[in-house]
XYZ file of C-alpha atoms in Angstrom:
778
model
C 261.607 95.636 -76.736
C 261.684 96.690 -80.354
C 263.630 99.824 -81.324
C 262.627 102.412 -83.875
C 265.102 100.827 -86.290
C 263.305 97.486 -85.995
C 260.046 99.171 -86.889
C 261.332 101.129 -89.843
C 260.495 98.548 -92.494
C 257.046 97.909 -91.093
C 256.232 101.605 -90.763
C 257.250 102.274 -94.358
C 254.290 100.228 -95.546
C 251.693 101.945 -93.434
C 249.123 104.186 -95.080
C 249.776 107.018 -92.668
C 253.359 107.295 -93.980
C 252.086 107.709 -97.540
C 249.874 110.554 -96.370
C 252.780 112.216 -94.540
C 255.031 111.808 -97.576
C 252.394 113.426 -99.780
C 252.219 116.349 -97.377
C 255.960 116.911 -97.446
C 255.852 116.815 -101.238
C 253.057 119.380 -101.132
C 250.340 117.090 -102.542
C 248.021 117.102 -99.505
C 248.236 117.594 -95.755
C 247.265 115.211 -92.976
C 246.346 116.686 -89.582
C 249.817 116.099 -88.159
C 251.743 117.770 -90.989
C 249.799 120.947 -91.577
C 251.367 124.289 -92.339
C 251.154 125.181 -88.670
C 252.285 121.837 -87.249
C 255.176 121.944 -84.817
C 256.125 118.246 -84.967
C 256.452 115.630 -87.678
C 253.835 113.405 -86.187
C 255.945 110.295 -86.780
C 254.502 108.874 -83.610
C 251.221 108.787 -85.548
C 252.774 106.018 -87.645
C 253.377 104.046 -84.438
C 250.048 104.695 -82.754
C 249.037 102.251 -80.132
C 252.650 101.269 -79.354
C 255.036 102.217 -76.597
C 257.453 103.299 -79.295
C 254.922 105.839 -80.521
C 254.838 107.535 -77.147
C 258.612 107.444 -76.902
C 258.974 108.829 -80.434
C 256.719 111.764 -79.648
C 258.626 112.427 -76.447
C 262.014 112.253 -78.232
C 260.929 114.623 -80.985
C 259.395 117.142 -78.616
C 262.408 117.032 -76.325
C 264.774 117.506 -79.269
C 262.856 120.441 -80.698
C 262.588 122.076 -77.286
C 266.332 121.704 -76.761
C 267.069 123.216 -80.175
C 264.828 126.163 -79.386
C 266.572 126.597 -76.041
C 270.022 126.469 -77.664
C 269.237 128.802 -80.554
C 266.761 131.342 -79.138
C 269.485 133.680 -77.917
C 272.246 134.931 -80.173
C 275.344 136.425 -78.592
C 278.173 138.442 -80.069
C 281.253 136.843 -78.672
C 284.414 137.724 -80.547
C 283.909 141.485 -80.594
C 287.091 142.391 -78.717
C 286.136 146.022 -78.047
C 283.230 145.324 -75.770
C 283.407 144.313 -72.151
C 279.828 143.064 -72.109
C 278.559 140.350 -74.415
C 275.051 141.310 -75.580
C 272.517 138.500 -76.021
C 269.497 139.175 -78.216
C 266.681 136.967 -79.548
C 267.809 135.433 -82.831
C 264.323 135.403 -84.345
C 263.959 139.132 -83.647
C 267.307 140.347 -84.957
C 267.785 138.050 -87.948
C 267.569 139.896 -91.246
C 266.463 137.601 -94.044
C 269.138 137.760 -96.706
C 268.517 137.950 -100.417
C 269.950 135.352 -102.765
C 271.942 136.252 -105.844
C 272.423 134.382 -109.068
C 275.700 132.572 -108.766
C 278.595 132.773 -111.196
C 281.682 130.631 -111.547
C 285.230 131.215 -110.374
C 286.266 133.053 -113.539
C 283.394 135.520 -113.242
C 284.399 136.324 -109.665
C 287.990 136.918 -110.755
C 286.930 139.353 -113.495
C 284.575 141.166 -111.111
C 287.347 141.677 -108.584
C 289.790 143.011 -111.169
C 287.146 145.458 -112.378
C 286.460 146.616 -108.814
C 290.138 147.512 -108.420
C 289.803 150.236 -111.042
C 286.679 151.849 -109.535
C 286.526 154.595 -106.954
C 284.484 154.263 -103.774
C 281.213 155.566 -105.215
C 281.505 153.338 -108.289
C 282.279 150.301 -106.142
C 279.159 150.937 -104.054
C 277.069 151.272 -107.208
C 278.412 147.936 -108.481
C 277.448 146.191 -105.235
C 273.972 147.706 -105.400
C 273.614 146.636 -109.042
C 274.284 143.006 -108.093
C 271.819 143.193 -105.224
C 269.181 144.063 -107.805
C 269.655 140.648 -109.466
C 268.290 138.630 -106.565
C 266.297 135.433 -106.899
C 263.551 134.473 -104.482
C 262.095 131.310 -102.977
C 265.202 129.166 -103.411
C 264.985 127.570 -99.973
C 261.356 126.559 -100.439
C 261.900 125.248 -103.986
C 265.247 123.507 -103.695
C 265.761 120.059 -102.204
C 269.555 120.436 -102.380
C 270.817 123.961 -101.841
C 274.378 125.281 -101.590
C 274.494 128.790 -100.138
C 277.786 130.568 -100.824
C 278.935 133.873 -99.403
C 281.800 136.040 -98.241
C 282.973 135.900 -94.616
C 280.569 137.708 -92.332
C 277.683 137.800 -94.790
C 275.547 135.600 -92.526
C 275.962 131.952 -93.545
C 276.158 130.456 -90.054
C 273.468 132.635 -88.505
C 271.183 131.827 -91.452
C 271.460 128.101 -90.747
C 270.810 128.733 -87.053
C 267.751 130.769 -87.961
C 266.439 128.016 -90.255
C 266.956 125.428 -87.501
C 265.277 127.617 -84.871
C 262.353 128.391 -87.168
C 261.746 124.730 -88.001
C 262.218 123.607 -84.402
C 259.657 126.131 -83.182
C 257.113 125.224 -85.866
C 257.307 128.467 -87.847
C 258.672 127.066 -91.097
C 255.638 128.003 -93.132
C 255.443 131.512 -91.702
C 259.094 132.538 -92.074
C 260.552 130.117 -94.645
C 257.660 129.140 -96.903
C 258.040 125.453 -95.971
C 254.686 123.765 -95.428
C 256.000 120.556 -93.841
C 257.520 120.695 -90.350
C 260.919 119.276 -91.241
C 263.143 118.017 -88.457
C 266.238 120.280 -88.507
C 269.638 118.666 -87.943
C 272.707 120.928 -87.807
C 276.350 119.906 -88.151
C 279.665 121.668 -88.691
C 281.585 120.043 -91.520
C 284.911 120.919 -89.889
C 284.022 118.643 -86.968
C 282.867 115.897 -89.323
C 286.212 116.200 -91.114
C 288.084 115.700 -87.847
C 286.181 112.492 -87.134
C 286.536 111.359 -90.753
C 290.288 111.768 -90.433
C 290.204 109.126 -87.697
C 287.520 106.950 -89.299
C 288.035 107.125 -93.102
C 285.027 104.890 -93.901
C 282.515 106.922 -91.875
C 279.433 108.084 -93.778
C 277.801 111.444 -93.105
C 274.488 109.932 -92.011
C 276.203 107.614 -89.548
C 278.195 110.569 -88.220
C 274.956 112.460 -87.609
C 273.342 109.473 -85.916
C 276.422 108.974 -83.728
C 276.871 112.575 -82.617
C 273.347 113.901 -82.194
C 272.525 111.817 -79.070
C 275.656 113.198 -77.386
C 274.207 116.685 -77.396
C 270.519 115.933 -77.160
C 268.086 113.400 -75.724
C 268.946 109.719 -75.521
C 267.277 107.479 -78.059
C 267.190 110.287 -80.605
C 269.400 108.476 -83.146
C 266.734 105.898 -83.978
C 264.119 108.606 -84.274
C 266.304 110.629 -86.675
C 266.931 107.453 -88.681
C 263.181 106.947 -88.905
C 262.695 110.584 -89.974
C 265.389 110.240 -92.641
C 263.649 107.193 -93.978
C 260.434 109.184 -94.195
C 262.116 112.054 -96.022
C 261.267 114.375 -93.142
C 264.681 115.831 -92.209
C 266.460 119.007 -93.204
C 270.219 118.598 -92.784
C 272.013 121.937 -92.321
C 275.768 121.613 -92.949
C 277.849 124.650 -92.086
C 281.308 125.659 -93.223
C 282.548 123.497 -96.077
C 285.286 126.110 -96.474
C 286.560 125.298 -92.957
C 287.644 121.800 -94.016
C 291.431 121.510 -94.389
C 293.528 119.453 -96.778
C 295.066 116.781 -94.544
C 295.566 113.580 -96.524
C 293.129 110.751 -95.896
C 293.401 107.442 -97.782
C 294.967 109.068 -100.812
C 292.457 111.928 -101.057
C 292.478 115.372 -99.566
C 290.238 115.595 -96.537
C 288.186 118.221 -98.304
C 287.547 115.907 -101.252
C 286.613 113.132 -98.860
C 284.122 115.365 -97.055
C 282.598 116.561 -100.333
C 282.291 112.936 -101.424
C 280.447 112.008 -98.221
C 278.075 114.969 -98.579
C 277.410 113.994 -102.190
C 276.708 110.398 -101.155
C 274.306 111.602 -98.483
C 272.444 113.793 -100.998
C 272.215 111.019 -103.570
C 270.913 108.529 -100.992
C 268.629 110.602 -98.802
C 267.569 113.647 -100.871
C 265.622 111.963 -103.665
C 262.073 111.785 -104.959
C 261.386 108.780 -102.742
C 263.077 110.325 -99.714
C 262.383 114.043 -99.933
C 264.769 115.167 -97.190
C 266.274 118.633 -97.612
C 269.981 119.531 -97.652
C 271.490 122.984 -97.169
C 275.279 123.437 -97.291
C 277.154 126.704 -96.686
C 280.617 127.658 -97.859
C 282.657 130.695 -98.683
C 282.682 131.410 -102.387
C 286.399 131.363 -102.952
C 287.814 127.893 -103.432
C 284.420 126.195 -103.518
C 284.336 125.458 -107.225
C 287.414 123.230 -107.185
C 285.316 120.598 -105.324
C 281.731 121.525 -106.028
C 278.690 119.424 -105.178
C 276.810 117.993 -108.138
C 273.081 118.196 -108.827
C 272.586 121.035 -106.354
C 271.116 124.503 -106.712
C 273.731 127.184 -106.013
C 272.980 130.664 -104.717
C 275.038 133.452 -103.174
C 273.952 135.217 -100.003
C 273.471 138.841 -100.931
C 274.921 141.829 -99.115
C 272.395 144.074 -97.431
C 270.898 146.591 -99.821
C 271.509 150.171 -98.660
C 269.785 152.050 -97.243
C 266.538 150.064 -96.863
C 267.900 146.716 -95.641
C 270.574 148.372 -93.546
C 267.803 150.385 -91.907
C 265.757 147.218 -91.364
C 268.781 145.536 -89.775
C 269.164 148.481 -87.385
C 265.463 148.536 -86.537
C 265.539 144.844 -85.644
C 268.720 145.227 -83.627
C 267.691 148.269 -81.612
C 264.127 147.072 -81.061
C 265.426 143.777 -79.635
C 268.000 145.659 -77.577
C 265.394 147.973 -76.102
C 263.163 145.037 -75.167
C 265.983 143.428 -73.199
C 266.385 146.407 -70.905
C 265.693 145.906 -67.202
C 263.063 146.927 -66.391
C 261.416 146.485 -69.785
C 260.177 149.813 -71.194
C 256.665 150.483 -72.413
C 256.069 149.662 -76.080
C 255.779 153.326 -77.047
C 258.990 154.149 -75.194
C 260.865 151.281 -76.868
C 259.588 152.338 -80.304
C 260.614 155.941 -79.723
C 264.106 155.003 -78.560
C 264.549 152.594 -81.464
C 263.520 155.198 -84.014
C 265.854 157.773 -82.470
C 268.857 155.428 -82.498
C 268.261 154.414 -86.110
C 267.810 158.043 -87.137
C 271.143 158.851 -85.481
C 273.214 155.989 -86.922
C 271.818 155.399 -90.410
C 272.941 158.753 -91.887
C 276.429 158.138 -90.485
C 276.565 154.761 -92.221
C 275.321 156.178 -95.512
C 277.456 159.317 -95.408
C 280.587 158.032 -97.122
C 280.841 155.316 -99.801
C 283.542 153.385 -97.918
C 281.528 153.113 -94.687
C 278.385 152.426 -96.698
C 280.069 149.419 -98.329
C 281.132 148.099 -94.925
C 277.538 148.378 -93.720
C 276.313 145.957 -96.406
C 278.152 143.094 -94.645
C 276.153 141.914 -91.591
C 279.242 141.060 -89.526
C 280.939 144.375 -90.215
C 277.651 146.221 -89.696
C 277.315 144.494 -86.318
C 280.785 145.738 -85.394
C 279.826 149.264 -86.468
C 276.616 149.114 -84.421
C 278.512 148.001 -81.321
C 281.104 150.734 -81.882
C 278.342 153.327 -82.166
C 277.020 152.282 -78.765
C 280.364 153.251 -77.232
C 280.948 156.610 -78.899
C 278.729 159.679 -79.509
C 279.414 159.583 -83.244
C 280.670 156.760 -85.402
C 284.237 157.393 -86.594
C 283.918 158.631 -90.147
C 287.602 158.147 -90.843
C 287.530 154.847 -92.652
C 291.072 153.871 -91.678
C 289.917 153.821 -88.052
C 286.917 151.669 -88.890
C 288.966 149.254 -91.004
C 291.512 149.004 -88.211
C 288.806 148.036 -85.704
C 287.253 145.505 -88.080
C 290.634 143.958 -88.920
C 291.583 143.745 -85.256
C 288.290 142.050 -84.465
C 288.744 139.447 -87.201
C 292.341 138.715 -86.215
C 291.975 138.665 -82.449
C 288.669 137.176 -81.519
C 285.743 136.696 -83.888
C 286.483 133.280 -85.384
C 287.861 131.895 -82.143
C 284.613 132.672 -80.363
C 282.509 131.435 -83.274
C 284.184 128.016 -83.235
C 284.836 127.823 -79.466
C 288.488 127.034 -80.196
C 291.542 128.960 -79.042
C 293.837 129.927 -81.908
C 296.815 127.606 -81.908
C 298.922 130.128 -83.827
C 298.245 133.039 -81.461
C 298.932 130.825 -78.473
C 302.171 129.647 -80.055
C 303.332 133.190 -80.862
C 302.637 134.277 -77.304
C 302.399 137.903 -76.153
C 302.153 140.308 -79.070
C 301.058 137.530 -81.418
C 298.229 139.620 -82.870
C 300.644 142.418 -83.803
C 303.001 139.935 -85.470
C 300.141 138.435 -87.462
C 298.989 141.900 -88.547
C 302.460 142.914 -89.733
C 303.050 139.701 -91.640
C 299.612 139.649 -93.289
C 300.017 143.352 -94.162
C 303.274 142.580 -95.962
C 301.496 139.813 -97.873
C 298.708 142.252 -98.809
C 301.220 144.752 -100.157
C 303.038 142.033 -102.115
C 299.775 140.732 -103.594
C 298.641 144.209 -104.577
C 301.983 144.867 -106.238
C 302.469 141.592 -108.110
C 298.975 140.101 -108.566
C 296.373 142.663 -109.700
C 293.747 139.909 -109.712
C 294.203 139.556 -105.967
C 295.169 135.876 -105.852
C 298.544 134.147 -105.973
C 299.628 130.490 -105.918
C 299.725 129.075 -102.418
C 303.403 128.185 -102.739
C 304.306 131.770 -103.626
C 302.251 133.148 -100.726
C 304.073 130.771 -98.413
C 307.467 131.815 -99.821
C 306.589 135.490 -99.330
C 305.611 134.869 -95.725
C 308.819 132.925 -95.180
C 310.924 135.734 -96.639
C 309.302 138.368 -94.443
C 309.488 136.258 -91.298
C 313.201 135.564 -91.716
C 314.272 138.950 -93.102
C 312.052 141.428 -91.268
C 310.938 139.551 -88.162
C 314.243 137.732 -87.610
C 313.013 134.148 -87.188
C 315.157 131.101 -87.892
C 314.122 129.350 -91.094
C 312.662 126.237 -89.440
C 310.629 128.364 -87.042
C 309.582 130.687 -89.879
C 308.355 127.699 -91.918
C 306.097 126.574 -89.098
C 304.743 130.107 -88.553
C 304.155 130.623 -92.293
C 302.069 127.458 -92.536
C 300.216 128.423 -89.381
C 299.563 131.909 -90.701
C 298.014 130.650 -93.911
C 295.721 128.386 -91.940
C 294.919 131.090 -89.389
C 294.246 133.862 -91.912
C 291.930 131.701 -93.984
C 290.222 129.374 -91.489
C 290.132 131.527 -88.341
C 290.379 135.239 -89.099
C 288.608 134.987 -92.443
C 290.873 137.576 -94.039
C 292.414 135.193 -96.571
C 290.547 132.689 -98.650
C 291.187 130.272 -101.469
C 290.180 132.033 -104.663
C 290.591 129.004 -106.877
C 292.488 125.756 -106.843
C 295.709 126.582 -104.997
C 295.165 130.362 -105.331
C 294.963 132.548 -102.219
C 293.886 136.134 -101.718
C 291.899 138.441 -99.408
C 288.176 137.816 -99.061
C 287.358 141.521 -99.433
C 289.269 144.038 -101.508
C 288.881 146.598 -98.716
C 291.092 144.567 -96.380
C 293.782 143.989 -98.983
C 293.963 147.731 -99.632
C 293.841 148.685 -95.956
C 296.555 146.208 -94.957
C 298.727 147.183 -97.936
C 298.432 150.780 -96.727
C 299.220 149.640 -93.179
C 302.415 148.025 -94.474
C 303.374 151.209 -96.305
C 303.288 153.112 -93.013
C 305.780 150.664 -91.504
C 308.557 151.052 -94.082
C 311.301 153.610 -93.575
C 310.699 157.090 -95.140
C 313.217 156.892 -97.987
C 311.814 153.587 -99.220
C 308.274 154.894 -98.831
C 309.172 157.920 -100.974
C 310.425 155.605 -103.702
C 307.183 153.615 -103.571
C 305.106 156.795 -103.814
C 307.169 158.003 -106.770
C 306.509 154.720 -108.560
C 302.832 154.273 -107.687
C 301.131 157.647 -107.178
C 299.809 157.856 -110.775
C 298.392 154.310 -110.717
C 294.654 154.316 -109.996
C 294.917 150.839 -108.451
C 297.093 152.285 -105.691
C 294.965 155.328 -104.922
C 293.031 153.675 -102.074
C 296.200 152.132 -100.645
C 297.874 155.549 -100.436
C 294.825 157.243 -98.929
C 294.393 154.515 -96.309
C 298.100 154.727 -95.469
C 297.619 158.421 -94.759
C 294.618 157.617 -92.558
C 296.586 154.973 -90.691
C 299.368 157.442 -89.898
C 297.219 160.396 -88.937
C 294.123 158.793 -87.420
C 294.884 155.288 -86.164
C 298.522 155.774 -85.121
C 298.173 159.480 -84.310
C 301.603 160.135 -85.825
C 301.044 163.768 -86.792
C 304.611 164.461 -87.861
C 304.825 161.351 -90.058
C 301.421 162.093 -91.548
C 302.651 165.571 -92.498
C 305.745 164.097 -94.136
C 303.526 161.685 -96.065
C 301.359 164.538 -97.396
C 304.406 166.583 -98.311
C 305.762 163.567 -100.162
C 302.560 163.379 -102.199
C 302.608 167.130 -102.889
C 306.162 166.898 -104.149
C 305.495 164.235 -106.778
C 306.654 165.387 -110.214
C 304.029 165.354 -112.993
C 305.123 163.148 -115.889
C 303.311 165.328 -118.416
C 300.591 167.935 -118.932
C 297.841 165.496 -117.951
C 299.376 165.173 -114.479
C 299.264 168.902 -113.736
C 297.560 169.519 -110.400
C 297.144 165.825 -109.564
C 299.732 165.696 -106.726
C 297.848 168.403 -104.841
C 294.515 166.626 -105.405
C 295.885 163.309 -104.146
C 297.390 165.001 -101.097
C 294.086 166.793 -100.494
C 292.179 163.515 -100.611
C 294.708 162.069 -98.172
C 294.228 165.002 -95.800
C 290.471 164.402 -95.970
C 291.119 160.830 -94.813
C 293.277 162.143 -91.981
C 291.312 165.196 -90.905
C 292.624 168.695 -90.276
C 293.775 167.877 -86.755
C 295.902 165.002 -88.005
C 298.644 167.281 -89.393
C 300.248 170.495 -88.245
C 298.605 173.831 -89.221
C 301.382 174.804 -91.633
C 300.982 171.649 -93.704
C 297.238 172.080 -93.802
C 297.448 175.774 -94.778
C 299.949 175.127 -97.578
C 297.908 172.260 -98.980
C 294.658 174.238 -98.869
C 296.371 177.031 -100.816
C 297.561 174.563 -103.458
C 294.091 173.057 -103.768
C 292.562 176.498 -104.305
C 295.191 177.347 -106.884
C 294.650 174.037 -108.660
C 290.879 174.523 -108.645
C 291.301 177.987 -110.165
C 294.071 176.903 -112.576
C 296.680 179.198 -111.004
C 300.438 178.937 -110.946
C 301.617 177.543 -107.596
C 304.560 179.972 -107.439
C 303.072 183.253 -108.714
C 299.375 182.609 -107.982
C 298.563 183.948 -111.471
C 295.929 182.394 -113.690
C 297.364 180.153 -116.377
C 296.879 181.549 -119.845
C 296.194 179.388 -121.734
C 294.731 176.953 -119.168
C 297.058 174.128 -118.120
C 295.076 172.039 -115.640
C 292.420 169.646 -116.953
C 288.844 170.448 -115.990
C 288.411 167.069 -114.274
C 291.461 167.733 -112.073
C 290.219 171.219 -111.203
C 286.845 169.754 -110.248
C 288.507 167.115 -108.048
C 290.575 169.831 -106.375
C 287.417 171.816 -105.660
C 285.752 168.770 -104.119
C 288.722 168.112 -101.851
C 288.992 171.808 -100.926
C 285.307 171.925 -100.014
C 285.435 168.685 -98.016
C 288.301 170.153 -96.011
C 286.195 173.212 -95.150
C 287.467 175.585 -97.800
C 285.383 178.688 -98.482
C 286.346 181.758 -100.517
C 287.302 184.806 -98.497
C 284.852 186.871 -100.549
C 281.966 184.382 -100.243
C 279.508 187.184 -99.396
C 280.753 189.621 -102.021
C 278.515 191.357 -104.572
C 279.253 192.432 -108.122
C 277.750 195.318 -110.074
C 276.770 194.522 -113.623
C 275.977 197.752 -115.430
C 273.239 197.555 -118.004
C 272.388 193.950 -117.133
C 268.941 194.492 -115.659
C 265.686 194.486 -117.580
C 265.345 197.769 -119.427
C 269.095 198.383 -119.476
C 269.536 199.279 -115.832
C 272.309 198.153 -113.526
C 272.091 194.838 -111.725
C 273.585 193.791 -108.403
C 274.265 190.083 -107.977
C 276.150 187.913 -105.548
C 279.566 186.839 -106.762
C 278.778 183.174 -106.127
C 275.618 181.046 -106.235
C 274.048 180.790 -102.780
C 275.936 178.063 -100.922
C 274.807 175.581 -98.282
C 276.747 177.619 -95.723
C 274.793 180.750 -96.546
C 271.425 179.013 -96.707
C 272.127 177.362 -93.369
C 272.181 180.831 -91.790
C 268.582 181.248 -92.899
C 267.624 177.878 -91.372
C 269.418 178.552 -88.097
C 267.736 181.967 -87.845
C 264.298 180.307 -87.925
C 263.584 181.243 -91.517
C 261.329 178.267 -92.102
C 259.244 178.968 -88.995
C 258.670 182.721 -89.554
C 255.632 183.156 -91.823
C 256.476 186.810 -92.405
C 259.250 185.726 -94.785
C 256.722 183.592 -96.688
C 254.114 186.291 -97.229
C 251.973 185.656 -94.157
C 249.929 182.771 -92.800
C 247.374 182.896 -95.606
C 249.890 183.050 -98.439
C 250.273 180.327 -101.051
C 253.918 179.953 -100.036
C 253.106 179.315 -96.379
C 250.335 176.851 -97.263
C 252.800 175.079 -99.549
C 255.358 174.861 -96.753
C 252.863 173.581 -94.199
C 250.843 171.045 -96.199
C 250.413 171.612 -99.928
C 253.827 170.429 -101.115
C 254.462 167.136 -102.892
C 254.878 164.680 -100.007
C 256.670 162.173 -102.236
C 259.458 164.709 -102.687
C 259.412 166.645 -99.433
C 257.909 164.198 -96.964
C 255.002 164.395 -94.546
C 254.625 167.442 -92.340
C 255.906 170.995 -92.808
C 258.975 171.604 -94.972
C 261.930 172.520 -92.757
C 264.948 172.267 -95.096
C 265.938 171.904 -98.761
C 265.042 168.613 -100.394
C 268.596 167.246 -100.579
C 269.844 168.803 -97.338
C 271.102 165.516 -95.880
C 272.365 163.995 -99.116
C 276.131 163.426 -98.736
C 276.805 164.340 -102.352
C 275.111 167.765 -102.346
C 273.805 168.484 -98.860
C 274.708 170.624 -95.904
C 278.071 168.999 -95.227
C 279.240 170.297 -98.604
C 279.553 173.793 -97.183
C 280.726 175.530 -100.335
C 278.365 173.773 -102.752
C 275.414 175.692 -104.211
C 272.271 174.851 -102.277
C 270.011 172.526 -104.290
C 266.511 171.182 -103.832
C 265.103 174.649 -103.045
C 261.661 175.596 -104.366
C 260.602 179.009 -105.594
C 258.813 179.646 -102.301
C 261.914 178.847 -100.247
C 264.045 181.077 -102.466
C 261.619 183.965 -102.040
C 261.524 183.454 -98.253
C 265.322 183.478 -98.182
C 265.355 186.755 -100.130
C 262.928 188.329 -97.651
C 265.070 187.181 -94.733
C 268.231 188.505 -96.397
C 266.573 191.861 -97.047
C 265.881 192.089 -93.336
C 269.501 191.292 -92.529
C 270.722 193.956 -94.940
C 268.321 196.487 -93.423
C 269.721 195.709 -89.994
C 273.183 196.303 -91.460
C 271.924 199.670 -92.818
C 272.059 198.507 -96.423
C 269.263 200.340 -98.249
C 268.419 197.678 -100.803
C 265.655 195.150 -101.145
C 266.564 191.727 -102.458
C 264.051 189.997 -104.675
C 263.978 186.685 -106.479
C 264.023 186.782 -110.280
C 260.576 187.249 -111.748
C 259.079 185.234 -114.536
C 260.997 182.046 -113.823
C 259.925 178.478 -113.158
C 258.766 178.040 -109.536
C 261.282 175.201 -109.059
C 264.258 177.359 -110.018
C 266.951 178.181 -107.482
C 267.689 181.651 -106.091
C 270.731 183.190 -107.751
C 270.929 186.841 -106.736
C 271.045 187.156 -102.964
C 273.579 186.758 -100.182
C 274.606 188.451 -96.965
C 276.802 191.491 -96.579
C 276.135 194.971 -98.016
C 276.268 195.127 -101.810
C 278.314 197.891 -103.407
C 276.683 201.264 -104.007
C 275.892 202.134 -107.599
C 278.881 204.476 -107.543
C 281.117 201.608 -106.509
C 281.416 202.426 -102.810
C 280.683 199.795 -100.149
């Protein structure tokens, strides 16, 4: 009996093949290769033969098996969770944007610039890059290399492409008219086989391995499909290939060569197969593929794409409940869960940046399912993410037990964390660009292992080499950032682990480090995360207090440094939380922040005259003071301004602009629901509140809060900030409510909003508490 291989030459000359080829090229479509076709229809080329029937059976069986293998996506590797959720891949997959790609030097400059930015500026930079996306690359490109950071979604994207093609939805979800036959392979496995068989080609590897996992006889069918130009080869993880020597070349170079040969032979005008290769960005350019289109998988764009990710996740999760809920019930639960989690993710810049990475966002989602409120202390979140990457994620993704962790035995994860943290600190100190020569990284690891961990040199050498392999290939924390240059894949983890290391050194040495580094903006995040590690993750209240006192005691080097130690300590306390230190430390620091904000002497509490503290430092102190819950003791005080009113009369005014804390009293008292404060049901103000407001600004339905009430920068959580986003009508309603409160308190005054001002102005002359009498009495 003839095989498919025997028929390949004959079939190439048949007219039906020319029609199929035209369809794949987009010229015209035969019945078997339409936009909605689910198979290639290669059996059509062999009609009337037994091989045609067998070909159709092989293709259908292969596609069905792919669909069965890829339909469900699980989340193995998330160490915190006893249960392993399984959700439909097609439902939860969030299509990722593609960014214009730059070279290695551009990435180095970007990283160095990011080091100098604060959290909000870093988030803005990420969002700026997301705005430079390109579209349609997969549909347009015959040879595509998709690069991306660990956890951005490279592997799951290939699985989604394979599932979509296997199930016949390529046109609908990918913009691919022809029903390509998807073939997936991990390049790390190919490299292992290539190490044993140095002459093996990539196409022969595929033809050898695919029948082992799928239906028998499939190899000849895939060979036939390749000859027709009807395959899409999906190669995952070029970055996972090591550097073992093979016939005079590094294994990585040998693998790249084989991929290039495959592309040049099979992905041509005559054979329009498709090739998609994924790799981490760092280290790729030293052995790049030629004549390929390069794109970078984009982070999720906050908040819209993060919200879409959550909607997909929770909707799929709700549908997997037993028994399955009604559609309306599932929709309601999904909306409620997204509404609960999304503001928590967007609340702080550091957590917001984490949420743009699909892997880290998945971890945050799973954490949120276990706790009532997502931990807002970023050190805690970074600790969980780091632990996940070190202990389990990559091992589960590759179905391989970590050789290093097994070799280290019990406590191996803690050893790895300590050693990698020391490397992070050393990199941050000596290599601002974030990457160091491999030999120097290895020497640093060796020094730490022998000096601090107490290993013999020969044993330390083996562990150091294992650590470099583990941290880059398994945990994903380290990556090659250029030829022979290693660093952390994400600046966040370098800074967190450097801070972790700082918490493990003895106090006197730590004081010396703080003295040397506290003024350096590059070290600001490291110091703040160290404080969070002590007070939040380790729950070492006493040590956290000592750390804050160390920061407070730093000596300014000149006038420009005045007040900065208190601000830095205040920011650190915000990362810890009030309960993370003893009450005395918190009280003393809050006093210093208030004095710094008001430009007062720390010893005498007198105002500096002339001013000594820079306005920017005073502002930063006020922000920290407010974030820590600071409010003036005389928040509700009034002042009498004689002769200030229209016509020369006296004017009573609140000492401070109305704050979010004060306006919240109005909300909690039902001020928005009581039409009497708005002039009655028929008043313009009440009609505005109920329906006649600008829905683009204030949303559908009745107005129930100021416009920016939930904005982290200005909203309700900033208790001492002036309330913003309040219309004239809301200000007037607040004044009516306050008048009622003063009447209850037997204060014989009526509070009114200023007359003759723009309706969008903010109320400035009302608060709670009795104002002083005209004669000065209370």
